[in-house]
């Protein structure tokens, strides 16, 4: 006897294929809508680890780019502040040169110096995103306190007591007129200069930390991304400004005045050069960070391509699959309809009717 | 040959014809009955008459055994596949970022960003939030694994009671077959019932059947334990566990006091839902739980704090803490994934101070572990160190089935890959074995089932032969009539 087919199999043989095709169709619909594999885990199996690794790398790269943008914001703020400081120092220098060649009113010079000092203080206290840019690691507090604040600042008292100790008189007192040029020069070069050395600066003037902020700008490179208010350029400018504004320039004899303005001019010159150095450091860090951002951005494109390669489906292939599956499904339906017509019963009943 | 003989022959043909007709009717009635095997009336001749020599029931032992085996492995694979799909919820799609691996990467990103603006409590808070999401994901993944195990345990217990009830019914069917065979009664219906019970049994547990004399059948599990022999069903038992916890094995299934699943069994059970469920409960979920616990331990170790005073005190837990804090877990520990959480002293939501993330000294009385004693706002070495530690190599439990030496981030990634690979294999196996089971069922149905057209054409033949026999009786009657008339 020939191998028969049971009616159960005959009528239900298309049930499984139709279910399978409908599942496939459902997957194709989902994939067409999202453009991604419907079930990445089942499709890739263990290969999903590469996908996750690429995604983690992409996350880390994007985080670095964002972090670098924060760094750039700080660097730009520092650069702007240093530019202003540099031009303030330049203008002060002009005034000092002028005062040397044609001595005008010492009071005007005193006022100019006081304004330079307050500019210096406000620029060094620039903050971006709650961070004092020139505070070094200790960026949570303003680096420089106000020199002419009430009650008298530590820095101002230190100046006053050094002056008193050296000359036995207070600044702006009538006795100060008698101070000789060389004596003043010696005071400026020694006792007064000592007030602006690193240790006294930190004790009386600055809350900044000497350690600069460092940031990791790519996977391996860590760079210093700040300059601090403890830098010699800042100290020299402050020294020159205090020299002119707070030693009672107008009440000094002309020799002493010359010693003061001469020393101040020399210091401002040095300071300008040092501020330019600071700007250079910031500029180098900015360009390094920008380079890092460009190369990281290039990496993200590459990583995204890798992720897309694993996760996305080819729309052309999907369209072909869709055609194939729907054709198959249609033939399955029409076969089911035809098979249901095929029954001996119909012919027997027709014959006997 | 006399007219009388012809009449007897025609009468016997009518008798056999009615038996055959009723068999065809029964066959048609059984067309949608699962496990129904078609009958055929055996006809024999006795001199000049025909008579029914009993009813033959179509069987194909080889195909039936193939169908039972395919059914068993299909239901085992489908149990494994659906449990893995529920475990996979703890991972999600790679783009959804809900897996522990993606959340570790999220924590790393948050730390990198915090390192760029460590003075900003919001960016430190974002890192703490990322850490909280990660700890939460591990907690819920661990809970998911244990709930999957507990559900599997309940389903096993359900399966055991189904098996016991099927064995009782099998025993009744088997007894009536044995009795029927002895008395010569038609046992086809009981055979149908017995075959259907075997199919149901095969869905629950992998079985082998051995036919004995007199229609008796014995059932053994596919790893050799006796379920039914000599007319007596054996007791299958399992004590369910209400709540399973990490590392605690569920109870084994026993037949007559001997374990057939778990470590105590000589060979593992191969087929049936029971085998699939016990694989999930005792192997797959346990391994996955070990991986989650190792991820949690790896995180606690990677974020642990070291003594900054030079006093040589032991490292203590930092950002992540657990029930054994302030000590870090000394080795693989069960249930760490369920316990890991962000230390409340660094969590603003619990009244903690996010700056501790930057400065060190997380935890009560951890002043020796402060790495930024001045509280400098732009100190970021600690944050950078944390981000680096997540990528630093550690040793993991070799029983986790993943490379034992890797960073916690890679370990978590490999854990996802392990789960997805298992799911891919289970999905393929499940599709294949269900296709195979449906093919085997079709093959058995083709060999022993009913074809309605075949039955209808038999019916037509029976109609014709009935008509012919009736005609024959009429003809003999006419002949007798003519004979009696001519005699009269």
PDB file of C-alpha atoms in Angstrom, chain A residues 46-166:
ATOM      1  CA  UNK A  46      27.803  35.777  21.690  1.00  0.00           C
ATOM      2  CA  UNK A  47      28.712  38.364  19.044  1.00  0.00           C
ATOM      3  CA  UNK A  48      26.598  40.829  20.991  1.00  0.00           C
ATOM      4  CA  UNK A  49      29.669  41.438  23.186  1.00  0.00           C
ATOM      5  CA  UNK A  50      31.355  43.316  20.318  1.00  0.00           C
ATOM      6  CA  UNK A  51      28.233  45.407  19.923  1.00  0.00           C
ATOM      7  CA  UNK A  52      28.127  46.265  23.619  1.00  0.00           C
ATOM      8  CA  UNK A  53      31.872  46.932  23.673  1.00  0.00           C
ATOM      9  CA  UNK A  54      31.500  49.314  20.726  1.00  0.00           C
ATOM     10  CA  UNK A  55      28.597  51.039  22.460  1.00  0.00           C
ATOM     11  CA  UNK A  56      30.591  51.407  25.694  1.00  0.00           C
ATOM     12  CA  UNK A  57      33.488  52.838  23.733  1.00  0.00           C
ATOM     13  CA  UNK A  58      31.116  55.231  21.995  1.00  0.00           C
ATOM     14  CA  UNK A  59      29.674  56.311  25.351  1.00  0.00           C
ATOM     15  CA  UNK A  60      33.154  56.822  26.782  1.00  0.00           C
ATOM     16  CA  UNK A  61      34.268  58.766  23.704  1.00  0.00           C
ATOM     17  CA  UNK A  62      31.205  60.997  23.802  1.00  0.00           C
ATOM     18  CA  UNK A  63      31.755  61.566  27.518  1.00  0.00           C
ATOM     19  CA  UNK A  64      35.372  62.584  26.812  1.00  0.00           C
ATOM     20  CA  UNK A  65      34.210  64.955  24.082  1.00  0.00           C
ATOM     21  CA  UNK A  66      31.715  66.554  26.488  1.00  0.00           C
ATOM     22  CA  UNK A  67      34.387  66.708  29.192  1.00  0.00           C
ATOM     23  CA  UNK A  68      36.783  68.330  26.728  1.00  0.00           C
ATOM     24  CA  UNK A  69      34.171  70.912  25.832  1.00  0.00           C
ATOM     25  CA  UNK A  70      33.964  71.811  29.515  1.00  0.00           C
ATOM     26  CA  UNK A  71      37.781  72.067  29.541  1.00  0.00           C
ATOM     27  CA  UNK A  72      37.705  74.302  26.460  1.00  0.00           C
ATOM     28  CA  UNK A  73      35.159  76.609  28.136  1.00  0.00           C
ATOM     29  CA  UNK A  74      37.553  77.010  31.082  1.00  0.00           C
ATOM     30  CA  UNK A  75      40.545  77.556  28.790  1.00  0.00           C
ATOM     31  CA  UNK A  76      38.685  80.170  26.766  1.00  0.00           C
ATOM     32  CA  UNK A  77      37.701  81.964  29.949  1.00  0.00           C
ATOM     33  CA  UNK A  78      41.335  81.896  31.136  1.00  0.00           C
ATOM     34  CA  UNK A  79      42.559  83.155  27.790  1.00  0.00           C
ATOM     35  CA  UNK A  80      40.091  86.067  27.762  1.00  0.00           C
ATOM     36  CA  UNK A  81      41.033  87.038  31.325  1.00  0.00           C
ATOM     37  CA  UNK A  82      44.753  86.864  30.534  1.00  0.00           C
ATOM     38  CA  UNK A  83      44.288  88.987  27.397  1.00  0.00           C
ATOM     39  CA  UNK A  84      42.535  91.664  29.426  1.00  0.00           C
ATOM     40  CA  UNK A  85      45.221  91.435  32.069  1.00  0.00           C
ATOM     41  CA  UNK A  86      47.911  91.726  29.450  1.00  0.00           C
ATOM     42  CA  UNK A  87      46.373  94.837  27.923  1.00  0.00           C
ATOM     43  CA  UNK A  88      45.854  96.386  31.376  1.00  0.00           C
ATOM     44  CA  UNK A  89      49.540  95.719  32.069  1.00  0.00           C
ATOM     45  CA  UNK A  90      50.460  97.223  28.685  1.00  0.00           C
ATOM     46  CA  UNK A  91      48.465 100.423  29.378  1.00  0.00           C
ATOM     47  CA  UNK A  92      50.003 100.702  32.847  1.00  0.00           C
ATOM     48  CA  UNK A  93      53.420 100.348  31.298  1.00  0.00           C
ATOM     49  CA  UNK A  94      52.690 103.218  28.894  1.00  0.00           C
ATOM     50  CA  UNK A  95      51.689 105.425  31.806  1.00  0.00           C
ATOM     51  CA  UNK A  96      54.849 104.543  33.687  1.00  0.00           C
ATOM     52  CA  UNK A  97      57.031 105.303  30.675  1.00  0.00           C
ATOM     53  CA  UNK A  98      55.285 108.610  30.275  1.00  0.00           C
ATOM     54  CA  UNK A  99      55.735 109.402  33.953  1.00  0.00           C
ATOM     55  CA  UNK A 100      59.467 108.749  33.620  1.00  0.00           C
ATOM     56  CA  UNK A 101      59.994 110.987  30.638  1.00  0.00           C
ATOM     57  CA  UNK A 102      57.714 113.831  31.706  1.00  0.00           C
ATOM     58  CA  UNK A 103      56.782 113.502  35.362  1.00  0.00           C
ATOM     59  CA  UNK A 104      53.170 114.641  35.701  1.00  0.00           C
ATOM     60  CA  UNK A 105      50.887 114.234  38.677  1.00  0.00           C
ATOM     61  CA  UNK A 106      51.911 111.300  40.881  1.00  0.00           C
ATOM     62  CA  UNK A 107      48.313 111.212  42.154  1.00  0.00           C
ATOM     63  CA  UNK A 108      47.019 110.282  38.689  1.00  0.00           C
ATOM     64  CA  UNK A 109      49.582 107.497  38.497  1.00  0.00           C
ATOM     65  CA  UNK A 110      48.568 106.303  41.956  1.00  0.00           C
ATOM     66  CA  UNK A 111      44.960 106.107  40.822  1.00  0.00           C
ATOM     67  CA  UNK A 112      45.886 104.289  37.612  1.00  0.00           C
ATOM     68  CA  UNK A 113      47.886 101.742  39.644  1.00  0.00           C
ATOM     69  CA  UNK A 114      44.989 101.239  42.064  1.00  0.00           C
ATOM     70  CA  UNK A 115      42.710 100.560  39.125  1.00  0.00           C
ATOM     71  CA  UNK A 116      45.212  98.060  37.638  1.00  0.00           C
ATOM     72  CA  UNK A 117      45.308  96.310  41.002  1.00  0.00           C
ATOM     73  CA  UNK A 118      41.549  96.019  41.213  1.00  0.00           C
ATOM     74  CA  UNK A 119      41.374  94.812  37.591  1.00  0.00           C
ATOM     75  CA  UNK A 120      44.033  92.239  38.377  1.00  0.00           C
ATOM     76  CA  UNK A 121      41.990  91.033  41.321  1.00  0.00           C
ATOM     77  CA  UNK A 122      38.710  90.786  39.454  1.00  0.00           C
ATOM     78  CA  UNK A 123      40.293  89.087  36.415  1.00  0.00           C
ATOM     79  CA  UNK A 124      42.095  86.534  38.591  1.00  0.00           C
ATOM     80  CA  UNK A 125      38.759  85.832  40.272  1.00  0.00           C
ATOM     81  CA  UNK A 126      37.047  84.939  36.970  1.00  0.00           C
ATOM     82  CA  UNK A 127      34.815  81.932  37.426  1.00  0.00           C
ATOM     83  CA  UNK A 128      33.217  79.634  34.848  1.00  0.00           C
ATOM     84  CA  UNK A 129      30.625  77.094  35.918  1.00  0.00           C
ATOM     85  CA  UNK A 130      31.328  77.680  39.596  1.00  0.00           C
ATOM     86  CA  UNK A 131      35.042  77.143  39.117  1.00  0.00           C
ATOM     87  CA  UNK A 132      37.578  79.923  39.812  1.00  0.00           C
ATOM     88  CA  UNK A 133      39.776  79.532  36.766  1.00  0.00           C
ATOM     89  CA  UNK A 134      42.983  80.783  38.396  1.00  0.00           C
ATOM     90  CA  UNK A 135      42.564  78.932  41.678  1.00  0.00           C
ATOM     91  CA  UNK A 136      44.500  75.854  40.553  1.00  0.00           C
ATOM     92  CA  UNK A 137      43.172  72.755  42.239  1.00  0.00           C
ATOM     93  CA  UNK A 138      41.654  74.920  44.962  1.00  0.00           C
ATOM     94  CA  UNK A 139      39.096  76.365  42.592  1.00  0.00           C
ATOM     95  CA  UNK A 140      36.243  76.551  45.063  1.00  0.00           C
ATOM     96  CA  UNK A 141      37.305  79.871  46.616  1.00  0.00           C
ATOM     97  CA  UNK A 142      38.186  83.176  44.939  1.00  0.00           C
ATOM     98  CA  UNK A 143      41.993  83.175  44.541  1.00  0.00           C
ATOM     99  CA  UNK A 144      42.665  86.855  45.383  1.00  0.00           C
ATOM    100  CA  UNK A 145      41.091  88.831  48.188  1.00  0.00           C
ATOM    101  CA  UNK A 146      40.459  92.560  47.882  1.00  0.00           C
ATOM    102  CA  UNK A 147      43.630  94.565  48.718  1.00  0.00           C
ATOM    103  CA  UNK A 148      41.785  97.690  49.773  1.00  0.00           C
ATOM    104  CA  UNK A 149      39.009  95.992  51.693  1.00  0.00           C
ATOM    105  CA  UNK A 150      37.804  96.976  55.145  1.00  0.00           C
ATOM    106  CA  UNK A 151      38.873  95.659  57.552  1.00  0.00           C
ATOM    107  CA  UNK A 152      42.375  96.110  56.208  1.00  0.00           C
ATOM    108  CA  UNK A 153      43.569  93.150  54.168  1.00  0.00           C
ATOM    109  CA  UNK A 154      46.575  91.095  55.290  1.00  0.00           C
ATOM    110  CA  UNK A 155      48.436  92.190  52.195  1.00  0.00           C
ATOM    111  CA  UNK A 156      47.887  95.901  52.900  1.00  0.00           C
ATOM    112  CA  UNK A 157      48.917  95.563  56.538  1.00  0.00           C
ATOM    113  CA  UNK A 158      52.056  93.695  55.473  1.00  0.00           C
ATOM    114  CA  UNK A 159      52.980  96.560  53.115  1.00  0.00           C
ATOM    115  CA  UNK A 160      52.372  99.139  55.822  1.00  0.00           C
ATOM    116  CA  UNK A 161      54.409  97.365  58.469  1.00  0.00           C
ATOM    117  CA  UNK A 162      57.312  96.671  56.059  1.00  0.00           C
ATOM    118  CA  UNK A 163      57.387 100.392  55.180  1.00  0.00           C
ATOM    119  CA  UNK A 164      57.223 101.395  58.816  1.00  0.00           C
ATOM    120  CA  UNK A 165      59.995  98.940  59.711  1.00  0.00           C
ATOM    121  CA  UNK A 166      62.280 100.145  56.948  1.00  0.00           C
TER     122      UNK A 166
END
